[in-house]
Amino acid sequence: MGAVGAGPRAAQADNLADALVGAYNTSGLLKQNRALLRAADEDVARAVAALRPVVTWTTQVTRSFTDGVSRFGVSYNYDDSSFFTGLQLDALLYDGGASRLRKQAAQETVLATRQSLLQVEQQVMLRAVAAYVNALIAEENVRLRENNLRVLQEELKAARDRFDVGEVTRTDVALAEARVANAQSGLATARGELASARAEYVNVVGHAPGKLSGQPPLPRIPASEKDAQSVAQRNHPQIQAVQHQVKAAELNVLSASKAYGPTANLRLSAGITEYSGTSFSTDNAAASVVVQQPIFQGGALAATHRRAMAQRDAARGNLLEVKDQVVQAVTDAYVRLNTARASLKATEEQVRASRVAFDGTREEAKLGARTTLDVLIAEQDLLDALTLRNQARGELSFAYYQVLFAQGLLTAEHLGLPVQIYDPTLYYNMVKDAPARLSKRGKDLDRVLQAIGKK
């Protein structure tokens, strides 16, 4: 399991787990793809229904007119009306297994759609990580620039005081004023970036961020890139989705091949016919078995079969492509992770050296050994170093979660989020047997759909 936990919220500080929970519970993209999964579930129900008898009720009113001449040369004409009502049952007896193969293909499509839903969940989770980290970076940048502005304002005050006593020139004061103005501009830019980061956070998480609790805990990941690739090849939802798509395509090929063979259907009918103007009526009942086999359909059957084979071959080719993409994504994630580690280490050293340089330059300036410009340059170098370290910390956090994403493990269940995990089997189990609308299960489904519509 991952290392993200909600934990206590003593000061109502938002941590990464809060952001992930909000994204999971409010994502419109997840709701959309859950609905698409329910649609795929219903395709299984439709395939099951195709294997069952179909009963229809028919009512027919007929008005007939007759005008003729008998063989004796006598003309005659009359009209008649009749009313028929009855039931008809049609049942499939044999189609070479094509209908059952289509049902199995629909089931494989359901499994593929479930994996696609997991991949969408991963995308939502990764976007939430990015939103949290970017908001955190933007907040820290604002704090750094606010502090930088205060320091520069102090430097400006000191420069003016020293100018009043003749220790520095008007140029030194102007330089300090320019740096203050530049810092004010930088602070305005940083606040704008923070506003944009907060807007993205609201869009992804569903609510505005409170006080962010700092860099998130780093999840456990495989020690080596090779181990991570093995995990990805076994578990990644994109690979598993395409594997099920290949199976569905293979079943569709078999189903299409059955269309060349015979089919047998049973038809039963019963009803009553009444004739107008008389009290005469008849009871009708009939039973028939119809066996058919296509001989010529203009090449449509062969084209359908070849089309199914082409789609199967395309699915197999896509599987190879997706496997390569997943392996490459793991490699890219580890490259990003290693780069982030090296960058953070370098910026830590840069901050240390810049702070020593700034403190030393400021002290030397008090003794007259350094100019105001030297102090301002050292202050800017320190601000740049602190900004780079802040960005490097955020990049490292994001890189760890991108490794999880590349393995197919950035899901609410794997992260151990305190949410009610969406169970894709619940709806499927209710519809897989194609319940009738007026049955008990059909009424239960109506209540489920009403509840879903209110969310």
mmCIF file of N, CA, C and O in Angstrom, residues 51-128:
data_model
loop_
_atom_site.group_PDB
_atom_site.id
_atom_site.type_symbol
_atom_site.label_atom_id
_atom_site.label_comp_id
_atom_site.label_asym_id
_atom_site.label_seq_id
_atom_site.Cartn_x
_atom_site.Cartn_y
_atom_site.Cartn_z
ATOM 1 N N LEU A 51 -30.622 -14.461 -25.978
ATOM 2 C CA LEU A 51 -30.688 -15.912 -25.852
ATOM 3 C C LEU A 51 -32.041 -16.392 -25.320
ATOM 4 O O LEU A 51 -32.280 -17.597 -25.254
ATOM 5 N N ARG A 52 -32.907 -15.489 -24.942
ATOM 6 C CA ARG A 52 -34.178 -15.847 -24.318
ATOM 7 C C ARG A 52 -35.335 -15.725 -25.309
ATOM 8 O O ARG A 52 -35.237 -14.997 -26.303
ATOM 9 N N PRO A 53 -36.446 -16.419 -25.020
ATOM 10 C CA PRO A 53 -37.630 -16.269 -25.864
ATOM 11 C C PRO A 53 -38.164 -14.838 -25.819
ATOM 12 O O PRO A 53 -38.027 -14.141 -24.809
ATOM 13 N N VAL A 54 -38.762 -14.421 -26.915
ATOM 14 C CA VAL A 54 -39.374 -13.105 -27.001
ATOM 15 C C VAL A 54 -40.873 -13.298 -27.178
ATOM 16 O O VAL A 54 -41.309 -13.992 -28.098
ATOM 17 N N VAL A 55 -41.659 -12.722 -26.282
ATOM 18 C CA VAL A 55 -43.118 -12.832 -26.338
ATOM 19 C C VAL A 55 -43.681 -11.465 -26.697
ATOM 20 O O VAL A 55 -43.350 -10.457 -26.052
ATOM 21 N N THR A 56 -44.525 -11.430 -27.719
ATOM 22 C CA THR A 56 -45.142 -10.169 -28.139
ATOM 23 C C THR A 56 -46.649 -10.334 -28.201
ATOM 24 O O THR A 56 -47.166 -11.416 -28.512
ATOM 25 N N TRP A 57 -47.346 -9.265 -27.892
ATOM 26 C CA TRP A 57 -48.807 -9.231 -28.004
ATOM 27 C C TRP A 57 -49.172 -8.425 -29.239
ATOM 28 O O TRP A 57 -48.620 -7.343 -29.473
ATOM 29 N N THR A 58 -50.081 -8.978 -30.034
ATOM 30 C CA THR A 58 -50.448 -8.344 -31.296
ATOM 31 C C THR A 58 -51.955 -8.160 -31.354
ATOM 32 O O THR A 58 -52.719 -9.075 -31.019
ATOM 33 N N THR A 59 -52.373 -6.982 -31.775
ATOM 34 C CA THR A 59 -53.787 -6.707 -32.058
ATOM 35 C C THR A 59 -53.872 -6.142 -33.473
ATOM 36 O O THR A 59 -53.114 -5.226 -33.811
ATOM 37 N N GLN A 60 -54.787 -6.694 -34.276
ATOM 38 C CA GLN A 60 -54.856 -6.293 -35.675
ATOM 39 C C GLN A 60 -56.318 -6.175 -36.103
ATOM 40 O O GLN A 60 -57.126 -7.081 -35.867
ATOM 41 N N VAL A 61 -56.662 -5.063 -36.724
ATOM 42 C CA VAL A 61 -57.994 -4.853 -37.296
ATOM 43 C C VAL A 61 -57.838 -4.839 -38.818
ATOM 44 O O VAL A 61 -57.021 -4.093 -39.350
ATOM 45 N N THR A 62 -58.638 -5.681 -39.505
ATOM 46 C CA THR A 62 -58.517 -5.810 -40.957
ATOM 47 C C THR A 62 -59.848 -5.479 -41.613
ATOM 48 O O THR A 62 -60.910 -5.961 -41.188
ATOM 49 N N ARG A 63 -59.807 -4.661 -42.645
ATOM 50 C CA ARG A 63 -60.998 -4.343 -43.452
ATOM 51 C C ARG A 63 -60.685 -4.781 -44.873
ATOM 52 O O ARG A 63 -59.734 -4.313 -45.493
ATOM 53 N N SER A 64 -61.497 -5.695 -45.419
ATOM 54 C CA SER A 64 -61.234 -6.227 -46.752
ATOM 55 C C SER A 64 -62.428 -5.978 -47.674
ATOM 56 O O SER A 64 -63.575 -5.962 -47.231
ATOM 57 N N PHE A 65 -62.107 -5.746 -48.935
ATOM 58 C CA PHE A 65 -63.139 -5.506 -49.944
ATOM 59 C C PHE A 65 -62.956 -6.506 -51.079
ATOM 60 O O PHE A 65 -61.829 -6.721 -51.536
ATOM 61 N N THR A 66 -64.082 -7.075 -51.542
ATOM 62 C CA THR A 66 -64.046 -8.067 -52.616
ATOM 63 C C THR A 66 -65.039 -7.665 -53.707
ATOM 64 O O THR A 66 -66.197 -7.338 -53.423
ATOM 65 N N ASP A 67 -64.599 -7.685 -54.932
ATOM 66 C CA ASP A 67 -65.445 -7.347 -56.077
ATOM 67 C C ASP A 67 -65.088 -8.315 -57.209
ATOM 68 O O ASP A 67 -63.928 -8.378 -57.608
ATOM 69 N N GLY A 68 -66.100 -9.108 -57.734
ATOM 70 C CA GLY A 68 -65.774 -10.089 -58.750
ATOM 71 C C GLY A 68 -66.989 -10.562 -59.530
ATOM 72 O O GLY A 68 -68.110 -10.095 -59.332
ATOM 73 N N VAL A 69 -66.763 -11.496 -60.409
ATOM 74 C CA VAL A 69 -67.818 -12.086 -61.248
ATOM 75 C C VAL A 69 -67.693 -13.595 -61.138
ATOM 76 O O VAL A 69 -66.590 -14.151 -61.296
ATOM 77 N N SER A 70 -68.808 -14.250 -60.877
ATOM 78 C CA SER A 70 -68.783 -15.708 -60.782
ATOM 79 C C SER A 70 -68.636 -16.314 -62.173
ATOM 80 O O SER A 70 -68.809 -15.628 -63.184
ATOM 81 N N ARG A 71 -68.418 -17.584 -62.241
ATOM 82 C CA ARG A 71 -68.241 -18.216 -63.535
ATOM 83 C C ARG A 71 -69.553 -18.332 -64.310
ATOM 84 O O ARG A 71 -69.547 -18.675 -65.490
ATOM 85 N N PHE A 72 -70.640 -18.009 -63.599
ATOM 86 C CA PHE A 72 -71.939 -17.989 -64.279
ATOM 87 C C PHE A 72 -72.288 -16.589 -64.750
ATOM 88 O O PHE A 72 -73.394 -16.330 -65.213
ATOM 89 N N GLY A 73 -71.338 -15.640 -64.595
ATOM 90 C CA GLY A 73 -71.564 -14.281 -65.072
ATOM 91 C C GLY A 73 -72.271 -13.390 -64.089
ATOM 92 O O GLY A 73 -72.689 -12.287 -64.448
ATOM 93 N N VAL A 74 -72.395 -13.849 -62.868
ATOM 94 C CA VAL A 74 -73.073 -13.040 -61.835
ATOM 95 C C VAL A 74 -72.043 -12.201 -61.106
ATOM 96 O O VAL A 74 -71.041 -12.725 -60.612
ATOM 97 N N SER A 75 -72.294 -10.887 -61.087
ATOM 98 C CA SER A 75 -71.386 -9.986 -60.366
ATOM 99 C C SER A 75 -71.675 -10.026 -58.871
ATOM 100 O O SER A 75 -72.842 -10.177 -58.452
ATOM 101 N N TYR A 76 -70.645 -9.852 -58.116
ATOM 102 C CA TYR A 76 -70.851 -9.788 -56.664
ATOM 103 C C TYR A 76 -69.776 -8.869 -56.070
ATOM 104 O O TYR A 76 -68.708 -8.661 -56.642
ATOM 105 N N ASN A 77 -70.073 -8.302 -54.918
ATOM 106 C CA ASN A 77 -69.093 -7.540 -54.129
ATOM 107 C C ASN A 77 -69.537 -7.543 -52.678
ATOM 108 O O ASN A 77 -70.736 -7.561 -52.386
ATOM 109 N N TYR A 78 -68.569 -7.535 -51.822
ATOM 110 C CA TYR A 78 -68.867 -7.459 -50.382
ATOM 111 C C TYR A 78 -67.616 -6.978 -49.662
ATOM 112 O O TYR A 78 -66.506 -7.012 -50.186
ATOM 113 N N ASP A 79 -67.822 -6.523 -48.489
ATOM 114 C CA ASP A 79 -66.694 -6.123 -47.635
ATOM 115 C C ASP A 79 -66.834 -6.815 -46.294
ATOM 116 O O ASP A 79 -67.930 -7.219 -45.890
ATOM 117 N N ASP A 80 -65.680 -6.917 -45.631
ATOM 118 C CA ASP A 80 -65.652 -7.673 -44.376
ATOM 119 C C ASP A 80 -64.639 -7.033 -43.439
ATOM 120 O O ASP A 80 -63.647 -6.430 -43.881
ATOM 121 N N SER A 81 -64.886 -7.127 -42.182
ATOM 122 C CA SER A 81 -63.961 -6.630 -41.153
ATOM 123 C C SER A 81 -63.695 -7.738 -40.160
ATOM 124 O O SER A 81 -64.581 -8.550 -39.846
ATOM 125 N N SER A 82 -62.451 -7.761 -39.678
ATOM 126 C CA SER A 82 -62.102 -8.762 -38.664
ATOM 127 C C SER A 82 -61.170 -8.132 -37.631
ATOM 128 O O SER A 82 -60.469 -7.154 -37.907
ATOM 129 N N PHE A 83 -61.201 -8.706 -36.458
ATOM 130 C CA PHE A 83 -60.371 -8.237 -35.344
ATOM 131 C C PHE A 83 -59.601 -9.431 -34.790
ATOM 132 O O PHE A 83 -60.195 -10.464 -34.471
ATOM 133 N N PHE A 84 -58.275 -9.259 -34.706
ATOM 134 C CA PHE A 84 -57.445 -10.346 -34.182
ATOM 135 C C PHE A 84 -56.651 -9.854 -32.984
ATOM 136 O O PHE A 84 -56.114 -8.753 -32.988
ATOM 137 N N THR A 85 -56.560 -10.672 -31.966
ATOM 138 C CA THR A 85 -55.672 -10.399 -30.838
ATOM 139 C C THR A 85 -55.059 -11.716 -30.382
ATOM 140 O O THR A 85 -55.726 -12.764 -30.396
ATOM 141 N N GLY A 86 -53.778 -11.665 -30.032
ATOM 142 C CA GLY A 86 -53.119 -12.896 -29.627
ATOM 143 C C GLY A 86 -51.678 -12.670 -29.191
ATOM 144 O O GLY A 86 -51.176 -11.537 -29.174
ATOM 145 N N LEU A 87 -51.026 -13.741 -28.834
ATOM 146 C CA LEU A 87 -49.643 -13.718 -28.366
ATOM 147 C C LEU A 87 -48.764 -14.517 -29.322
ATOM 148 O O LEU A 87 -49.206 -15.499 -29.922
ATOM 149 N N GLN A 88 -47.504 -14.077 -29.415
ATOM 150 C CA GLN A 88 -46.550 -14.799 -30.248
ATOM 151 C C GLN A 88 -45.243 -14.947 -29.486
ATOM 152 O O GLN A 88 -44.770 -14.012 -28.856
ATOM 153 N N LEU A 89 -44.683 -16.147 -29.516
ATOM 154 C CA LEU A 89 -43.407 -16.431 -28.855
ATOM 155 C C LEU A 89 -42.395 -16.849 -29.904
ATOM 156 O O LEU A 89 -42.668 -17.740 -30.716
ATOM 157 N N ASP A 90 -41.238 -16.194 -29.892
ATOM 158 C CA ASP A 90 -40.127 -16.561 -30.763
ATOM 159 C C ASP A 90 -38.935 -16.919 -29.901
ATOM 160 O O ASP A 90 -38.561 -16.165 -28.973
ATOM 161 N N ALA A 91 -38.321 -18.043 -30.194
ATOM 162 C CA ALA A 91 -37.182 -18.499 -29.398
ATOM 163 C C ALA A 91 -36.090 -19.022 -30.317
ATOM 164 O O ALA A 91 -36.362 -19.734 -31.280
ATOM 165 N N LEU A 92 -34.867 -18.660 -29.985
ATOM 166 C CA LEU A 92 -33.725 -19.162 -30.735
ATOM 167 C C LEU A 92 -33.421 -20.589 -30.294
ATOM 168 O O LEU A 92 -33.255 -20.866 -29.094
ATOM 169 N N LEU A 93 -33.360 -21.492 -31.253
ATOM 170 C CA LEU A 93 -33.004 -22.870 -30.950
ATOM 171 C C LEU A 93 -31.531 -23.149 -31.231
ATOM 172 O O LEU A 93 -30.868 -23.853 -30.464
ATOM 173 N N TYR A 94 -31.033 -22.568 -32.312
ATOM 174 C CA TYR A 94 -29.647 -22.869 -32.695
ATOM 175 C C TYR A 94 -29.123 -21.778 -33.628
ATOM 176 O O TYR A 94 -29.816 -21.344 -34.553
ATOM 177 N N ASP A 95 -27.921 -21.288 -33.336
ATOM 178 C CA ASP A 95 -27.250 -20.371 -34.267
ATOM 179 C C ASP A 95 -25.744 -20.631 -34.296
ATOM 180 O O ASP A 95 -24.959 -19.737 -34.626
ATOM 181 N N GLY A 96 -25.372 -21.866 -33.942
ATOM 182 C CA GLY A 96 -23.958 -22.224 -33.959
ATOM 183 C C GLY A 96 -23.163 -21.653 -32.799
ATOM 184 O O GLY A 96 -21.936 -21.715 -32.795
ATOM 185 N N GLY A 97 -23.878 -21.077 -31.809
ATOM 186 C CA GLY A 97 -23.180 -20.482 -30.666
ATOM 187 C C GLY A 97 -22.832 -19.025 -30.851
ATOM 188 O O GLY A 97 -22.164 -18.437 -30.000
ATOM 189 N N ALA A 98 -23.293 -18.394 -31.936
ATOM 190 C CA ALA A 98 -22.935 -16.999 -32.203
ATOM 191 C C ALA A 98 -23.420 -16.066 -31.099
ATOM 192 O O ALA A 98 -22.700 -15.156 -30.670
ATOM 193 N N SER A 99 -24.631 -16.270 -30.625
ATOM 194 C CA SER A 99 -25.181 -15.387 -29.585
ATOM 195 C C SER A 99 -24.422 -15.523 -28.280
ATOM 196 O O SER A 99 -24.173 -14.530 -27.580
ATOM 197 N N ARG A 100 -24.046 -16.750 -27.934
ATOM 198 C CA ARG A 100 -23.264 -16.941 -26.701
ATOM 199 C C ARG A 100 -21.868 -16.319 -26.837
ATOM 200 O O ARG A 100 -21.323 -15.776 -25.873
ATOM 201 N N LEU A 101 -21.305 -16.407 -28.004
ATOM 202 C CA LEU A 101 -20.005 -15.774 -28.215
ATOM 203 C C LEU A 101 -20.112 -14.254 -28.092
ATOM 204 O O LEU A 101 -19.211 -13.602 -27.545
ATOM 205 N N ARG A 102 -21.207 -13.684 -28.582
ATOM 206 C CA ARG A 102 -21.393 -12.242 -28.448
ATOM 207 C C ARG A 102 -21.558 -11.843 -26.979
ATOM 208 O O ARG A 102 -21.088 -10.779 -26.564
ATOM 209 N N LYS A 103 -22.211 -12.712 -26.199
ATOM 210 C CA LYS A 103 -22.335 -12.426 -24.767
ATOM 211 C C LYS A 103 -20.964 -12.449 -24.096
ATOM 212 O O LYS A 103 -20.628 -11.568 -23.286
ATOM 213 N N GLN A 104 -20.139 -13.426 -24.430
ATOM 214 C CA GLN A 104 -18.804 -13.496 -23.850
ATOM 215 C C GLN A 104 -17.948 -12.300 -24.272
ATOM 216 O O GLN A 104 -17.166 -11.772 -23.476
ATOM 217 N N ALA A 105 -18.110 -11.857 -25.517
ATOM 218 C CA ALA A 105 -17.377 -10.674 -25.974
ATOM 219 C C ALA A 105 -17.814 -9.436 -25.192
ATOM 220 O O ALA A 105 -16.987 -8.587 -24.834
ATOM 221 N N ALA A 106 -19.104 -9.334 -24.915
ATOM 222 C CA ALA A 106 -19.605 -8.204 -24.127
ATOM 223 C C ALA A 106 -19.037 -8.240 -22.708
ATOM 224 O O ALA A 106 -18.723 -7.192 -22.126
ATOM 225 N N GLN A 107 -18.887 -9.438 -22.154
ATOM 226 C CA GLN A 107 -18.303 -9.565 -20.815
ATOM 227 C C GLN A 107 -16.839 -9.126 -20.812
ATOM 228 O O GLN A 107 -16.383 -8.467 -19.879
ATOM 229 N N GLU A 108 -16.109 -9.490 -21.853
ATOM 230 C CA GLU A 108 -14.713 -9.040 -21.947
ATOM 231 C C GLU A 108 -14.641 -7.520 -22.101
ATOM 232 O O GLU A 108 -13.732 -6.884 -21.550
ATOM 233 N N THR A 109 -15.587 -6.950 -22.821
ATOM 234 C CA THR A 109 -15.620 -5.492 -22.965
ATOM 235 C C THR A 109 -15.875 -4.815 -21.627
ATOM 236 O O THR A 109 -15.308 -3.756 -21.332
ATOM 237 N N VAL A 110 -16.717 -5.429 -20.802
ATOM 238 C CA VAL A 110 -16.941 -4.902 -19.449
ATOM 239 C C VAL A 110 -15.637 -4.894 -18.656
ATOM 240 O O VAL A 110 -15.294 -3.896 -18.004
ATOM 241 N N LEU A 111 -14.904 -5.997 -18.714
ATOM 242 C CA LEU A 111 -13.633 -6.067 -17.980
ATOM 243 C C LEU A 111 -12.643 -5.029 -18.496
ATOM 244 O O LEU A 111 -11.906 -4.420 -17.716
ATOM 245 N N ALA A 112 -12.637 -4.819 -19.809
ATOM 246 C CA ALA A 112 -11.751 -3.799 -20.383
ATOM 247 C C ALA A 112 -12.165 -2.406 -19.915
ATOM 248 O O ALA A 112 -11.307 -1.568 -19.590
ATOM 249 N N THR A 113 -13.462 -2.153 -19.864
ATOM 250 C CA THR A 113 -13.944 -0.839 -19.446
ATOM 251 C C THR A 113 -13.646 -0.589 -17.976
ATOM 252 O O THR A 113 -13.374 0.555 -17.575
ATOM 253 N N ARG A 114 -13.683 -1.621 -17.159
ATOM 254 C CA ARG A 114 -13.307 -1.452 -15.746
ATOM 255 C C ARG A 114 -11.861 -1.002 -15.619
ATOM 256 O O ARG A 114 -11.538 -0.120 -14.811
ATOM 257 N N GLN A 115 -10.990 -1.593 -16.412
ATOM 258 C CA GLN A 115 -9.580 -1.202 -16.359
ATOM 259 C C GLN A 115 -9.394 0.217 -16.896
ATOM 260 O O GLN A 115 -8.573 0.978 -16.374
ATOM 261 N N SER A 116 -10.152 0.576 -17.917
ATOM 262 C CA SER A 116 -10.087 1.948 -18.427
ATOM 263 C C SER A 116 -10.535 2.937 -17.353
ATOM 264 O O SER A 116 -9.984 4.045 -17.248
ATOM 265 N N LEU A 117 -11.523 2.556 -16.562
ATOM 266 C CA LEU A 117 -11.971 3.407 -15.457
ATOM 267 C C LEU A 117 -10.850 3.592 -14.439
ATOM 268 O O LEU A 117 -10.654 4.701 -13.908
ATOM 269 N N LEU A 118 -10.098 2.539 -14.154
ATOM 270 C CA LEU A 118 -8.958 2.660 -13.227
ATOM 271 C C LEU A 118 -7.906 3.611 -13.775
ATOM 272 O O LEU A 118 -7.297 4.383 -13.015
ATOM 273 N N GLN A 119 -7.675 3.568 -15.087
ATOM 274 C CA GLN A 119 -6.704 4.480 -15.678
ATOM 275 C C GLN A 119 -7.179 5.932 -15.564
ATOM 276 O O GLN A 119 -6.377 6.822 -15.289
ATOM 277 N N VAL A 120 -8.478 6.153 -15.756
ATOM 278 C CA VAL A 120 -9.022 7.497 -15.567
ATOM 279 C C VAL A 120 -8.851 7.927 -14.116
ATOM 280 O O VAL A 120 -8.501 9.085 -13.823
ATOM 281 N N GLU A 121 -9.076 7.005 -13.188
ATOM 282 C CA GLU A 121 -8.873 7.307 -11.771
ATOM 283 C C GLU A 121 -7.426 7.724 -11.513
ATOM 284 O O GLU A 121 -7.160 8.680 -10.770
ATOM 285 N N GLN A 122 -6.493 7.011 -12.133
ATOM 286 C CA GLN A 122 -5.082 7.387 -11.998
ATOM 287 C C GLN A 122 -4.833 8.811 -12.488
ATOM 288 O O GLN A 122 -4.117 9.587 -11.848
ATOM 289 N N GLN A 123 -5.421 9.147 -13.625
ATOM 290 C CA GLN A 123 -5.236 10.491 -14.183
ATOM 291 C C GLN A 123 -5.794 11.554 -13.244
ATOM 292 O O GLN A 123 -5.183 12.616 -13.059
ATOM 293 N N VAL A 124 -6.942 11.266 -12.640
ATOM 294 C CA VAL A 124 -7.538 12.203 -11.686
ATOM 295 C C VAL A 124 -6.637 12.358 -10.466
ATOM 296 O O VAL A 124 -6.412 13.480 -9.974
ATOM 297 N N MET A 125 -6.109 11.254 -9.963
ATOM 298 C CA MET A 125 -5.233 11.309 -8.790
ATOM 299 C C MET A 125 -3.944 12.079 -9.090
ATOM 300 O O MET A 125 -3.487 12.888 -8.282
ATOM 301 N N LEU A 126 -3.360 11.843 -10.272
ATOM 302 C CA LEU A 126 -2.111 12.533 -10.613
ATOM 303 C C LEU A 126 -2.355 14.028 -10.778
ATOM 304 O O LEU A 126 -1.521 14.850 -10.365
ATOM 305 N N ARG A 127 -3.484 14.377 -11.351
ATOM 306 C CA ARG A 127 -3.790 15.803 -11.485
ATOM 307 C C ARG A 127 -3.981 16.445 -10.112
ATOM 308 O O ARG A 127 -3.595 17.595 -9.892
ATOM 309 N N ALA A 128 -4.566 15.699 -9.181
ATOM 310 C CA ALA A 128 -4.734 16.223 -7.817
ATOM 311 C C ALA A 128 -3.383 16.416 -7.144
ATOM 312 O O ALA A 128 -3.169 17.403 -6.425
#
